Short mmCIF file of C-alpha atoms in Angstrom, two decimals:
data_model
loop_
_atom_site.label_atom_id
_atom_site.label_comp_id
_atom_site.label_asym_id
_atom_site.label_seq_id
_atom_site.Cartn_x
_atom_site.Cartn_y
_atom_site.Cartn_z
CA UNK A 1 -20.27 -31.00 44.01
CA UNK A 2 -19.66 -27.96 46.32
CA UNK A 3 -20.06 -27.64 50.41
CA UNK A 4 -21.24 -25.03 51.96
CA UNK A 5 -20.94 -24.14 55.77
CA UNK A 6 -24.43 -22.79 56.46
CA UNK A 7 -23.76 -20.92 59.45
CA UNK A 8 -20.71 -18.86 58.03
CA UNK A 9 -22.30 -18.79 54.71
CA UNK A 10 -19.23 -19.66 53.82
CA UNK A 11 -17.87 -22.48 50.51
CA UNK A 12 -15.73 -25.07 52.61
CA UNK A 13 -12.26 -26.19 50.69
CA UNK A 14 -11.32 -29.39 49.94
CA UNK A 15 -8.31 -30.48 52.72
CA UNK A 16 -7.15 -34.69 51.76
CA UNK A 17 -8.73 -37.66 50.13
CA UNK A 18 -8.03 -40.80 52.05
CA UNK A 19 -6.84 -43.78 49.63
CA UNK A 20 -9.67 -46.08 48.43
CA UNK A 21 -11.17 -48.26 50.96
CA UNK A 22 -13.20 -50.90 49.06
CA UNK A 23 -14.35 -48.44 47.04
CA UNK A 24 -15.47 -45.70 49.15
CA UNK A 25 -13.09 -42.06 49.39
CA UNK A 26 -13.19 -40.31 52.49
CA UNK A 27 -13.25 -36.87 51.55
CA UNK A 28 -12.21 -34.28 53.91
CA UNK A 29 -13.73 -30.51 53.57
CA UNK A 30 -13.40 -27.15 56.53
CA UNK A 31 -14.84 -23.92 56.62
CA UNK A 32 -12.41 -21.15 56.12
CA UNK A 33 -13.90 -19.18 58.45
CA UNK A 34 -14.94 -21.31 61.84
CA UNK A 35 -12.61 -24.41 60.97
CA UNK A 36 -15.61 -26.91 61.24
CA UNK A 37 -14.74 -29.78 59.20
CA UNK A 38 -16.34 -32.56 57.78
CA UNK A 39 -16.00 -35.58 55.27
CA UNK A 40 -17.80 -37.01 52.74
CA UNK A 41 -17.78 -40.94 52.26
CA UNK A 42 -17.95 -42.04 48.70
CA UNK A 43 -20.02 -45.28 48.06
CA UNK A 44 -18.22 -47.55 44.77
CA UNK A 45 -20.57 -46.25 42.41
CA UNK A 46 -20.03 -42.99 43.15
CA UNK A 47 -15.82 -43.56 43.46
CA UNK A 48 -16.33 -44.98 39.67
CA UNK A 49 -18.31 -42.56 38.51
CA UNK A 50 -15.84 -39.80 39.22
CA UNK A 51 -12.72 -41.76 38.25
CA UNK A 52 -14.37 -42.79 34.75
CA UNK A 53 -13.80 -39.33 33.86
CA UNK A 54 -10.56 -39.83 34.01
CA UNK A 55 -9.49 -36.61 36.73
CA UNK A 56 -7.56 -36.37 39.82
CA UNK A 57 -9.72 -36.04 42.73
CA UNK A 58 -7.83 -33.64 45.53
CA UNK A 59 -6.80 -30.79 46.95
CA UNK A 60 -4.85 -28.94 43.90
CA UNK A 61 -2.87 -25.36 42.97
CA UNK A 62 -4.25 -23.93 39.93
CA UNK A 63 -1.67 -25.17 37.69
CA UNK A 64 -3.94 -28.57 36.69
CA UNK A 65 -4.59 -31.67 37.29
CA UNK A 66 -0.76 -32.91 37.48
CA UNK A 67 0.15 -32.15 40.63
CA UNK A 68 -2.80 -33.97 42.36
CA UNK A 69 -3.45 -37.40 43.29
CA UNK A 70 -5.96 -39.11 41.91
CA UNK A 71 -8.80 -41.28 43.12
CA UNK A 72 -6.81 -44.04 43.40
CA UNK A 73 -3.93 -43.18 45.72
CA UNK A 74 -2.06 -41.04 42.99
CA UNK A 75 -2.03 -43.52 40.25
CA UNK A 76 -3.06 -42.35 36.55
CA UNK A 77 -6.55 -42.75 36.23
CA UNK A 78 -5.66 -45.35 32.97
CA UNK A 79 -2.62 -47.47 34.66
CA UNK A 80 -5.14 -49.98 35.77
CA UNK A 81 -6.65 -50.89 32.20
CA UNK A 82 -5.60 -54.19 31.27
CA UNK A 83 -7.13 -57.19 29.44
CA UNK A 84 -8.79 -59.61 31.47
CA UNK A 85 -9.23 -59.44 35.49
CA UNK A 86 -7.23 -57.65 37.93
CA UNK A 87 -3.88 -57.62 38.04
CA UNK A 88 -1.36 -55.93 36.53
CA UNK A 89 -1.42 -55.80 32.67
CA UNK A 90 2.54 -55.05 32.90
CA UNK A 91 3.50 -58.08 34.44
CA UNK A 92 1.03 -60.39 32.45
CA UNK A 93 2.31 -58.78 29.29
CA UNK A 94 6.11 -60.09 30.58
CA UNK A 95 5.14 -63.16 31.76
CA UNK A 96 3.68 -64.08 27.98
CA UNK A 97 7.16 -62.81 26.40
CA UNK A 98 8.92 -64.59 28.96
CA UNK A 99 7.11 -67.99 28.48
CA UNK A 100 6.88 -67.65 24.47
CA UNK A 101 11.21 -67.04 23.91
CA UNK A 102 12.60 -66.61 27.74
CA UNK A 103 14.44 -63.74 26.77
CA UNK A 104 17.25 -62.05 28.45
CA UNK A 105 16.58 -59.68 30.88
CA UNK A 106 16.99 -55.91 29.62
CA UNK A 107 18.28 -53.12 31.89
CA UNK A 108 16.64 -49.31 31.27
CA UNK A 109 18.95 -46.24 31.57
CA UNK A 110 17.20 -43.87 34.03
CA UNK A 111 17.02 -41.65 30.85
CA UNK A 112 15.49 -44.09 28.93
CA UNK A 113 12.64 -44.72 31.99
CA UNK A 114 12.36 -41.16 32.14
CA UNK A 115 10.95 -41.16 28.42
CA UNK A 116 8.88 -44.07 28.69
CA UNK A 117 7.04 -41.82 31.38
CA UNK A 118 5.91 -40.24 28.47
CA UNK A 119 4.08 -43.07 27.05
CA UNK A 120 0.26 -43.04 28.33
CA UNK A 121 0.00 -45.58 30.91
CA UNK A 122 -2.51 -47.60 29.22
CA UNK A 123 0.42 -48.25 26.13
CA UNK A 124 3.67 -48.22 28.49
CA UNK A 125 3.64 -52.44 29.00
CA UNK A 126 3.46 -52.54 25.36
CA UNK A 127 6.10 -50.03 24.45
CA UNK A 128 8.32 -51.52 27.12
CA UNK A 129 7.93 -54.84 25.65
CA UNK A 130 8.55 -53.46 21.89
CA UNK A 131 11.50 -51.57 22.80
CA UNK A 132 13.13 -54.33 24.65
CA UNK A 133 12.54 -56.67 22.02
CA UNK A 134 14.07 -54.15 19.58
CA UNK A 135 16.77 -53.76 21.92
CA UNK A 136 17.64 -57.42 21.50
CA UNK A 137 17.06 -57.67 18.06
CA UNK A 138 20.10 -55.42 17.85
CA UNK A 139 21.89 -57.29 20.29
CA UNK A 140 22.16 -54.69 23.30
CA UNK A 141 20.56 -55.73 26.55
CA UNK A 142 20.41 -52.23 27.57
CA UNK A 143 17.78 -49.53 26.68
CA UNK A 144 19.12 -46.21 26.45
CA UNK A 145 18.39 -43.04 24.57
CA UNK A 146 20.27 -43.80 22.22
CA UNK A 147 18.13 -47.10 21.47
CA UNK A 148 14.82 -45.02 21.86
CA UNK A 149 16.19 -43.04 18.76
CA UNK A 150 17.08 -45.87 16.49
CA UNK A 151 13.58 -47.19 17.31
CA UNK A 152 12.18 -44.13 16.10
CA UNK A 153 13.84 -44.10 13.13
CA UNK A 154 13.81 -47.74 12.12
CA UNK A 155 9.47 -48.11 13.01
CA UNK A 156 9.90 -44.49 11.14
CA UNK A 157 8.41 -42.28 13.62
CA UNK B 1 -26.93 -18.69 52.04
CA UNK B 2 -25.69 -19.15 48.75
CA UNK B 3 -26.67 -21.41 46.44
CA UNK B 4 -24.44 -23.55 43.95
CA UNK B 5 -24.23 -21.14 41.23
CA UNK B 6 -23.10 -18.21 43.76
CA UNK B 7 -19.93 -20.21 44.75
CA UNK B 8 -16.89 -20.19 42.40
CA UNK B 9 -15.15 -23.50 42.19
CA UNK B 10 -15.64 -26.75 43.56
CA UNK B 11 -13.58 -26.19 46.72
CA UNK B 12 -10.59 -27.69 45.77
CA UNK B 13 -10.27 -30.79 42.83
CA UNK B 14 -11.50 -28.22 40.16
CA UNK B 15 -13.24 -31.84 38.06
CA UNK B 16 -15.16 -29.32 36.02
CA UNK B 17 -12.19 -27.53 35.12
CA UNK B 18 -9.98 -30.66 34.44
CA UNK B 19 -12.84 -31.86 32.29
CA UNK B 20 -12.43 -28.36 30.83
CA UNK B 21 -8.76 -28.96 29.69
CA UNK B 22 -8.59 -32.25 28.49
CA UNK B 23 -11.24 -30.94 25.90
CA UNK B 24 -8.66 -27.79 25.29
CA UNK B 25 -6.09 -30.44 24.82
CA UNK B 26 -7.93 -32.30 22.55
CA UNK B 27 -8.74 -29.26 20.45
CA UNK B 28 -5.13 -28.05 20.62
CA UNK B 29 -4.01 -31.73 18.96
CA UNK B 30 -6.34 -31.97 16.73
CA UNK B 31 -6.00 -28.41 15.61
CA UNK B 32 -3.80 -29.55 12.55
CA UNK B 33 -6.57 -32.00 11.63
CA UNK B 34 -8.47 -30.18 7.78
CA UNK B 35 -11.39 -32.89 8.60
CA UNK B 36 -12.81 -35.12 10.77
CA UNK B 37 -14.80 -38.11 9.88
CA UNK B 38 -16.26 -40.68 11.41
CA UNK B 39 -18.12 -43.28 10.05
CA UNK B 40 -20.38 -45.57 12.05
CA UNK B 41 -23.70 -47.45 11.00
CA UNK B 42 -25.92 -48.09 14.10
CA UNK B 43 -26.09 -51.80 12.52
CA UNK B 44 -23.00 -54.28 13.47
CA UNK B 45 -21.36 -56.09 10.85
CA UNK B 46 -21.93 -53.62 7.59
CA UNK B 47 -18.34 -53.77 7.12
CA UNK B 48 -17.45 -50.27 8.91
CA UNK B 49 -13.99 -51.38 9.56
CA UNK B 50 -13.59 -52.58 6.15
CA UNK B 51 -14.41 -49.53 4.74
CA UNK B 52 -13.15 -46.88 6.93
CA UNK B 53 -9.76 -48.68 5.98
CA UNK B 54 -9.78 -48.92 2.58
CA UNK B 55 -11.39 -45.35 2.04
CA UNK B 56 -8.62 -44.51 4.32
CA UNK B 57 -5.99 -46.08 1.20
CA UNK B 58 -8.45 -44.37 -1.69
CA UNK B 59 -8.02 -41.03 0.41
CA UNK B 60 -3.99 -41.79 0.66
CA UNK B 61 -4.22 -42.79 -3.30
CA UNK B 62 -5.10 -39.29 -4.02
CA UNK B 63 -2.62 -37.54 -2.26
CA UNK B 64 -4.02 -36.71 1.18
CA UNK B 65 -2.77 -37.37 4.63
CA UNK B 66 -4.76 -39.43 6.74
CA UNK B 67 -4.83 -40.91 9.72
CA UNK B 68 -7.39 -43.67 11.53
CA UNK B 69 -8.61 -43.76 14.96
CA UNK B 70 -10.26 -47.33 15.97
CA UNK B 71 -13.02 -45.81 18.44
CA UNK B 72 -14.26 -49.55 18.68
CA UNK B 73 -12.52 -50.41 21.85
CA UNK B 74 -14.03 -53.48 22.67
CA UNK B 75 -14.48 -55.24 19.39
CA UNK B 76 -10.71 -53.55 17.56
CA UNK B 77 -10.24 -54.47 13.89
CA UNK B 78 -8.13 -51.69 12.83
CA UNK B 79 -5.05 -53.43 14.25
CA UNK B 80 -5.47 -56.63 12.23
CA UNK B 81 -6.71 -54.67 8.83
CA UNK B 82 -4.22 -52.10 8.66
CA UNK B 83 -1.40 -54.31 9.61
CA UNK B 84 -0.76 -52.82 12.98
CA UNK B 85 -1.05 -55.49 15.39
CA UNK B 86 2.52 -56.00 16.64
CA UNK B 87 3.41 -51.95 16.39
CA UNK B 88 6.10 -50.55 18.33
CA UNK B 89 4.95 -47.54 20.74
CA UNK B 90 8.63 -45.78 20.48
CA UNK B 91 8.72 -42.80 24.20
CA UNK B 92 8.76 -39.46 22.21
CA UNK B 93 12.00 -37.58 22.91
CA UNK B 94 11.09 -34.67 24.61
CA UNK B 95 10.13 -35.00 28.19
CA UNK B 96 9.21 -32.62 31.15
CA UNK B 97 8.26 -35.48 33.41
CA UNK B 98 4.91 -35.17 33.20
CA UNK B 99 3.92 -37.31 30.87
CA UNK B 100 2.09 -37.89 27.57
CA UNK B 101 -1.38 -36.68 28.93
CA UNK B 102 -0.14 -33.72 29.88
CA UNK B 103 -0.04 -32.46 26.16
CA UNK B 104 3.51 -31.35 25.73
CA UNK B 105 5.29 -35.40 24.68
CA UNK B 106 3.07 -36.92 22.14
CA UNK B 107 3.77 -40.40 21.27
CA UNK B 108 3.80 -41.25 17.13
CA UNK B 109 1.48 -43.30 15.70
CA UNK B 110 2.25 -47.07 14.42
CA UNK B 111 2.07 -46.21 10.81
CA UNK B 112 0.64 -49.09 8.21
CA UNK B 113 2.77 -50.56 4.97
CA UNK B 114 1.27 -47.44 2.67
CA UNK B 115 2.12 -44.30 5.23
CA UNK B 116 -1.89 -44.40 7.01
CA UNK B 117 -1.06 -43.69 10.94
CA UNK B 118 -3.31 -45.69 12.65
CA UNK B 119 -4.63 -45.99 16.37
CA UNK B 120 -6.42 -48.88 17.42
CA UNK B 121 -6.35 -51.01 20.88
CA UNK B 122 -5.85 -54.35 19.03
CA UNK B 123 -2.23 -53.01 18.52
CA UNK B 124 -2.52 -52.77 22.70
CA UNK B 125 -4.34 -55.89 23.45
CA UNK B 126 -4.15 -59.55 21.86
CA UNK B 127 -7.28 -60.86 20.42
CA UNK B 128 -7.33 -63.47 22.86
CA UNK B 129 -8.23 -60.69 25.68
CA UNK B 130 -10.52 -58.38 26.16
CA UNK B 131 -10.36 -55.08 27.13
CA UNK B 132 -11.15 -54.37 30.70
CA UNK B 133 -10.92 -51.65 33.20
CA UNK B 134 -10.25 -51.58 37.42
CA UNK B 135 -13.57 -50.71 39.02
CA UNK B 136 -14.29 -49.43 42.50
CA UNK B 137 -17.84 -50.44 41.34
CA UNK B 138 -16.85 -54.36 40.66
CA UNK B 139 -19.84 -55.77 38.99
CA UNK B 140 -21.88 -52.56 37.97
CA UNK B 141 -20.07 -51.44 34.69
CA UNK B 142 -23.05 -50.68 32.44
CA UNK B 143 -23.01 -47.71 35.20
CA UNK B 144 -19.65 -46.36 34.31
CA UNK B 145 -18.23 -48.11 31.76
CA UNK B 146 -19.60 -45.82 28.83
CA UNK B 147 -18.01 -42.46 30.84
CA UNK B 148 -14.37 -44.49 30.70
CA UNK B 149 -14.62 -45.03 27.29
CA UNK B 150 -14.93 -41.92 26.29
CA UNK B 151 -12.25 -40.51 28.52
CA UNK B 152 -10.07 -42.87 27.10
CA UNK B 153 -10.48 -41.70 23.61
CA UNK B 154 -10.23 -38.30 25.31
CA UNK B 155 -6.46 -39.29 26.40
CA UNK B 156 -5.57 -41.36 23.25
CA UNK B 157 -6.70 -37.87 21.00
CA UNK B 158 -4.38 -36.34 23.77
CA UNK B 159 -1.52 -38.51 23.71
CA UNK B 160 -0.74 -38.98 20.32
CA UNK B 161 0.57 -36.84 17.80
CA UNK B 162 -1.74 -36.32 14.68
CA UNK B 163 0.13 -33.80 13.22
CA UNK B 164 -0.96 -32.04 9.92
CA UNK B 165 -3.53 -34.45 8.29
CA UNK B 166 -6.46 -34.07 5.60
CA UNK B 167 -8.52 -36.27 7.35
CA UNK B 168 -8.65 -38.19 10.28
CA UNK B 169 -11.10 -40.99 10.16
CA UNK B 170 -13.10 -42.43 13.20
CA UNK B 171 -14.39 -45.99 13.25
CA UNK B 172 -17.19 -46.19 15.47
CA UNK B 173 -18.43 -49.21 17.06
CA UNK B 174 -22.29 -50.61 16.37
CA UNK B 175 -25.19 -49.19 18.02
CA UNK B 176 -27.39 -46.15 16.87
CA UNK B 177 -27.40 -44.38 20.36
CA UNK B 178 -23.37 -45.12 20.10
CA UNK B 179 -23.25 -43.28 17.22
CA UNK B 180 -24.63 -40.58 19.07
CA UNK B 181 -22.75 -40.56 21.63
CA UNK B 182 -19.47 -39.97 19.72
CA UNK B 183 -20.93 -36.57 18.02
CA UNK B 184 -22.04 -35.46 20.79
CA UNK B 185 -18.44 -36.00 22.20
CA UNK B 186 -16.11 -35.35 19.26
CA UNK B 187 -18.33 -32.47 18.62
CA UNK B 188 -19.38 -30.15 15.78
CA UNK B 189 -16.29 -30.31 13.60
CA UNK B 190 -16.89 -33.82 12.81
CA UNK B 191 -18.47 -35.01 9.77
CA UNK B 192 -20.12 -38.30 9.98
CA UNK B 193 -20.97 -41.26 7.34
CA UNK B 194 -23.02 -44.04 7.94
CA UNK B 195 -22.82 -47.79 6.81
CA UNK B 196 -25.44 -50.17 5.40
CA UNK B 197 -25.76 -53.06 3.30
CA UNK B 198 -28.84 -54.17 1.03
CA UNK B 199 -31.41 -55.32 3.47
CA UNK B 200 -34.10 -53.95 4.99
CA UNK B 201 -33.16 -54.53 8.21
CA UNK B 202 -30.04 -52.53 8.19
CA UNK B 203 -31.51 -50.07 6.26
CA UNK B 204 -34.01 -49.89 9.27
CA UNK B 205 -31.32 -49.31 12.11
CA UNK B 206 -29.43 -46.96 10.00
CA UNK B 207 -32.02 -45.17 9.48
CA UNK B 208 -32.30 -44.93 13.47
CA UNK B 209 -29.01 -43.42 13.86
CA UNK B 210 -29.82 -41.02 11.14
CA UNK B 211 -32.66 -39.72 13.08
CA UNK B 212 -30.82 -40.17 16.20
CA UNK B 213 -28.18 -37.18 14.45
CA UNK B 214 -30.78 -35.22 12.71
CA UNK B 215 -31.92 -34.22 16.23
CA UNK B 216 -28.30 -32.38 17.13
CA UNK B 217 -26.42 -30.26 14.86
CA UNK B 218 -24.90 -33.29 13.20
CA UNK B 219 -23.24 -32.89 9.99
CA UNK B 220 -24.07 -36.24 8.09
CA UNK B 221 -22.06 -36.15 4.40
CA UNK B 222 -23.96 -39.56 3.42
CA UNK B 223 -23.82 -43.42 3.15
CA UNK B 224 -22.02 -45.74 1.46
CA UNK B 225 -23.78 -49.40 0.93
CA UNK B 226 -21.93 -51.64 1.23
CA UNK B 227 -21.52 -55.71 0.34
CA UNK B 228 -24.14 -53.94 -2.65
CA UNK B 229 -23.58 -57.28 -4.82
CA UNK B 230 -20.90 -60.23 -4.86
CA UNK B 231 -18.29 -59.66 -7.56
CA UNK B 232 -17.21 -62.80 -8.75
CA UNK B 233 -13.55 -63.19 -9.97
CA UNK B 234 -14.18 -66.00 -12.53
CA UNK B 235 -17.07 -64.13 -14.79
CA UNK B 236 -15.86 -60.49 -13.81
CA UNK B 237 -19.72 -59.74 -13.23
CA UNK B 238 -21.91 -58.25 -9.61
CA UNK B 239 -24.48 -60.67 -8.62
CA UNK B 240 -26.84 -60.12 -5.77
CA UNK B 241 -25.79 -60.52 -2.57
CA UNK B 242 -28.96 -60.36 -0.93
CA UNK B 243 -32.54 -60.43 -1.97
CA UNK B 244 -33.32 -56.68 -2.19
CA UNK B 245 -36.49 -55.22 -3.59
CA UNK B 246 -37.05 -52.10 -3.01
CA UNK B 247 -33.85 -49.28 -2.86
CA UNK B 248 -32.18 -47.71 0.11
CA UNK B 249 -34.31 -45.37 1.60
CA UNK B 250 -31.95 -43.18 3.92
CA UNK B 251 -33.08 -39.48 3.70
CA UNK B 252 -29.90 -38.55 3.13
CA UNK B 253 -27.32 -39.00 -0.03
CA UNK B 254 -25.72 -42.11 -1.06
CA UNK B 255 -22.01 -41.76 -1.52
CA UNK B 256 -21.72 -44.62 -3.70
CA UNK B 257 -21.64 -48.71 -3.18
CA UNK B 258 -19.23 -51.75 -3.06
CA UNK B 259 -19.76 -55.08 -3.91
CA UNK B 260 -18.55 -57.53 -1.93
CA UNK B 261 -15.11 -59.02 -2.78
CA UNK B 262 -13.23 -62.14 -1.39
CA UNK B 263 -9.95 -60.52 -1.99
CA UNK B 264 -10.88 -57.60 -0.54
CA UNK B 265 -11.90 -59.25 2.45
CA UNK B 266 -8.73 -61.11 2.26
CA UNK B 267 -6.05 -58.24 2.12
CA UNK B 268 -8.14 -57.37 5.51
CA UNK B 269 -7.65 -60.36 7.39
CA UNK B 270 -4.07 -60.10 6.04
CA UNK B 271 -3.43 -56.57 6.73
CA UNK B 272 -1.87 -55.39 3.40
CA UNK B 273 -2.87 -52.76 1.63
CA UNK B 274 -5.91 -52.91 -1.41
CA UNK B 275 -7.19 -49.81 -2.73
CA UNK B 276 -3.76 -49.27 -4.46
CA UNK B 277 -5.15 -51.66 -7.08
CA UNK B 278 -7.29 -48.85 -8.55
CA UNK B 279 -8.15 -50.74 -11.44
CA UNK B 280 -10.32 -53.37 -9.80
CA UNK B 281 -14.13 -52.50 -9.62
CA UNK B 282 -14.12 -52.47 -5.48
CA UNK B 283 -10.73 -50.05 -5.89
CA UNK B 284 -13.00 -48.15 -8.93
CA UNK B 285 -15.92 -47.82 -6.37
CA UNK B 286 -13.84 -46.65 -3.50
CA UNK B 287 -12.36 -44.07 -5.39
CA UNK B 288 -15.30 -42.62 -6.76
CA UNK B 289 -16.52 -42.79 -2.67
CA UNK B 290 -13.53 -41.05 -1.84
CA UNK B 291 -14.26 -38.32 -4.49
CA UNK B 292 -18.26 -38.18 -3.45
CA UNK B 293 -16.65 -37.86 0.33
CA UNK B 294 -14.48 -34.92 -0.30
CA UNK B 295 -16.87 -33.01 -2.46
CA UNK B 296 -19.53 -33.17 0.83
CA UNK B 297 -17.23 -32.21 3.25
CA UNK B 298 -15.95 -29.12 0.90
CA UNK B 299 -20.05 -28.54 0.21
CA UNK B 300 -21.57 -28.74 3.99
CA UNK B 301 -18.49 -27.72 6.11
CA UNK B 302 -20.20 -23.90 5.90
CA UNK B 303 -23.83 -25.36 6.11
CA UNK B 304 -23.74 -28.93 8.43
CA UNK B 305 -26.77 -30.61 8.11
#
């Protein structure tokens, strides 16, 4: 979808996307040339629609998608999938290993979180959950690199 | 004033282009990829699963690298057939901070007992859940849902690292217009072959989705028919399955059949491996699928249907 200013002629630029209000993006757009600005209000199924194809909707460099937020208030466009109704996926996933063995808690290196950012949101609760378990199953309580690796190797990846 | 087509650019979110790149990206990781099949019916419980994995272990018996890509989101068997269900996604080492999607960290795939990388969400999602998605549109998914889908098999082929294979098999869900819908996104390269079993009325709806391709440029190797027969394990003999008169009549060539077998439907539910037992008429059959499979794809990949 494009905006034109009619009297300038003129293709207005995107300027910010509000966060989602019950579905609805407020959409912000100005004329280069005479400054008028004004906003277009999403309705849900038009929100979805967009955010189904899983892009960023905002104001971005020509570099791609990466350094724009997203419909969603700058979330990837997949964190939200999870079985069953809202909620986070994450935390379910936790509570179920938590209530099956109560295991101890494990800590993540800031290295090791910075790899799991890696992992596509919609697979990150379950790769958390693997690696911690593998973590424990070689009796460190710690994820580091170091225990990344020896995952790698031992699920030979 | 201008219209649309005289302005460059959206004005500032570029969706067209972003659309644009995750299909580059998908190209770019699937560039190692000799062949793409997918094989989908139209009709619901032919036993697509069943076979995409085992061809998968007839196509690994002769030497080839292969990989499987559940495309059945909602109703995953991959997970559970190929053994896969409690996989391990490991981070891949390399990282820029930008993430997996962004096409430079690639996570591996969970690999079955036999070497046969496999993707499918029932390694993701217990099959006490179903899969499910945040909408802005709570209520009204049969107006999105389909478009999420199919970016999400957009970022899975851009996530994970398929590497140098022979073939990388697709198992589509049911549904003749589904079937569709997947060539028309996975595109020209992909080769497909379609499901059926001895009765008229799934020879009926795969014949549906066999029109429904003829009308693009589809490239349809064949069909396999399967549950052709029961083979029974005390008297070593195929008996009919199902009361059959008159033979499949798909317009397009049969790539061989497969009785139905208990143990083969067995080492599914179990996850271990089956076509390595070559000399058991379903591991016979499969094999000489396998061989009817590669000669199409060698014969049509200059001249798609």
């Amino acid at each position: 979808m494009k905006f034109l200013c009619v009297p300038c002629d003129s293709p207005m630029k995107l300027q910010t996307v509000s966060p989602d209000d019950r579905g609805s993006l407020s959409v912000v757009y100005s004329c280069p040339e005479c400054g008028y600005e004004m906003a277009m209000l999403t309705n849900a199924f038009e929100t979805q629609m967009v955010q189904s194809l899983g892009v960023r909707i905002g104001p971005q460099s020509t570099e791609g998608a990466g350094s724009a937020t997203d419909a969603s208030g700058g979330r990837c466009p997949f964190s939200a999938m999870l079985p069953g109704k809202d909620g986070a996926r994450e935390d379910s996933t936790q509570a179920k290993v938590s209530d099956a063995v109560e295991p101890k808690a494990v800590r993540w290196t800031a290295a090791a979180e910075a790899r799991l950012e890696n992992v596509p949101a919609f697979v990150r609760p379950m790769a958390r959950a693997g690696i911690e378990q593998f973590a424990r199953d070689n009796g460190s309580l710690e994820v580091d690199e170091k225990i990344l690796d020896a995952a790698r190797t031992f699920f030979g990846m | 004033m201008k219209s649309y087509h005289d302005i460059a650019g959206d004005g500032g979110s570029r969706i067209l282009e972003q659309v644009a790149e995750q299909r580059a990206r998908i190209a770019d990781g699937l560039a190692g990829v000799r062949h793409l099949v997918a094989v989908g019916s139209g009709k619901g419980g032919v036993g697509k699963s069943t076979l995409t994995v085992h061809l998968a272990g007839a196509l690994l018996a002769r030497g080839l690298r292969v990989a499987i890509l559940d495309a059945d989101f909602n109703g995953p068997s991959q997970a559970r057939m190929a053994g896969v269900q409690r996989a391990v996604f490991v981070p891949p080492a390399s990282s820029n901070g930008s993430g997996a999607a962004s096409g430079t960290a690639k996570m591996a795939l969970p690999r079955t007992a036999n070497g046969i990388g496999v993707f499918s969400m029932g390694s993701l999602i217990p099959e006490s859940e179903a899969l499910d998605f945040e909408s802005a549109a709570h209520g009204e998914s049969h107006t999105w849902r389909a478009t999420k889908e199919f970016a999400l098999l957009g970022e899975i082929l851009r996530s994970f690292e398929w590497g140098t294979l022979d073939v990388l098999m697709f198992d589509l869900p049911p549904g003749a217009e589904r079937t569709v819908q997947y060539a028309d996104f996975l595109g020209a390269r992909t080769s497909f072959v379609l499901v059926t079993i001895p009765s008229e009325v799934s020879r009926g709806v795969v014949a549906r989705s066999v029109a429904a391709l003829a009308k693009g440029s589809h490239r349809v190797l064949g069909y396999v028919e399967n549950m052709s027969g029961y083979y029974c394990h005390d008297c070593h003999a195929v008996k009919p399955l199902f009361v059959s008169s008159a033979p499949a009549a798909l317009d397009i060539p049969c790539l061989g059949t497969v009785p139905f077998d208990p143990e083969l439907a067995r080492s599914c539910d179990l996850g271990i491996p089956f076509t390595s037992e070559r000399e058991t008429l379903v591991g016979q059959a499969l094999d000489q699928i396998a061989e009817q499979l590669l000669n199409r794809l060698d014969s049509t990949s200059e001249h798609p249907r």
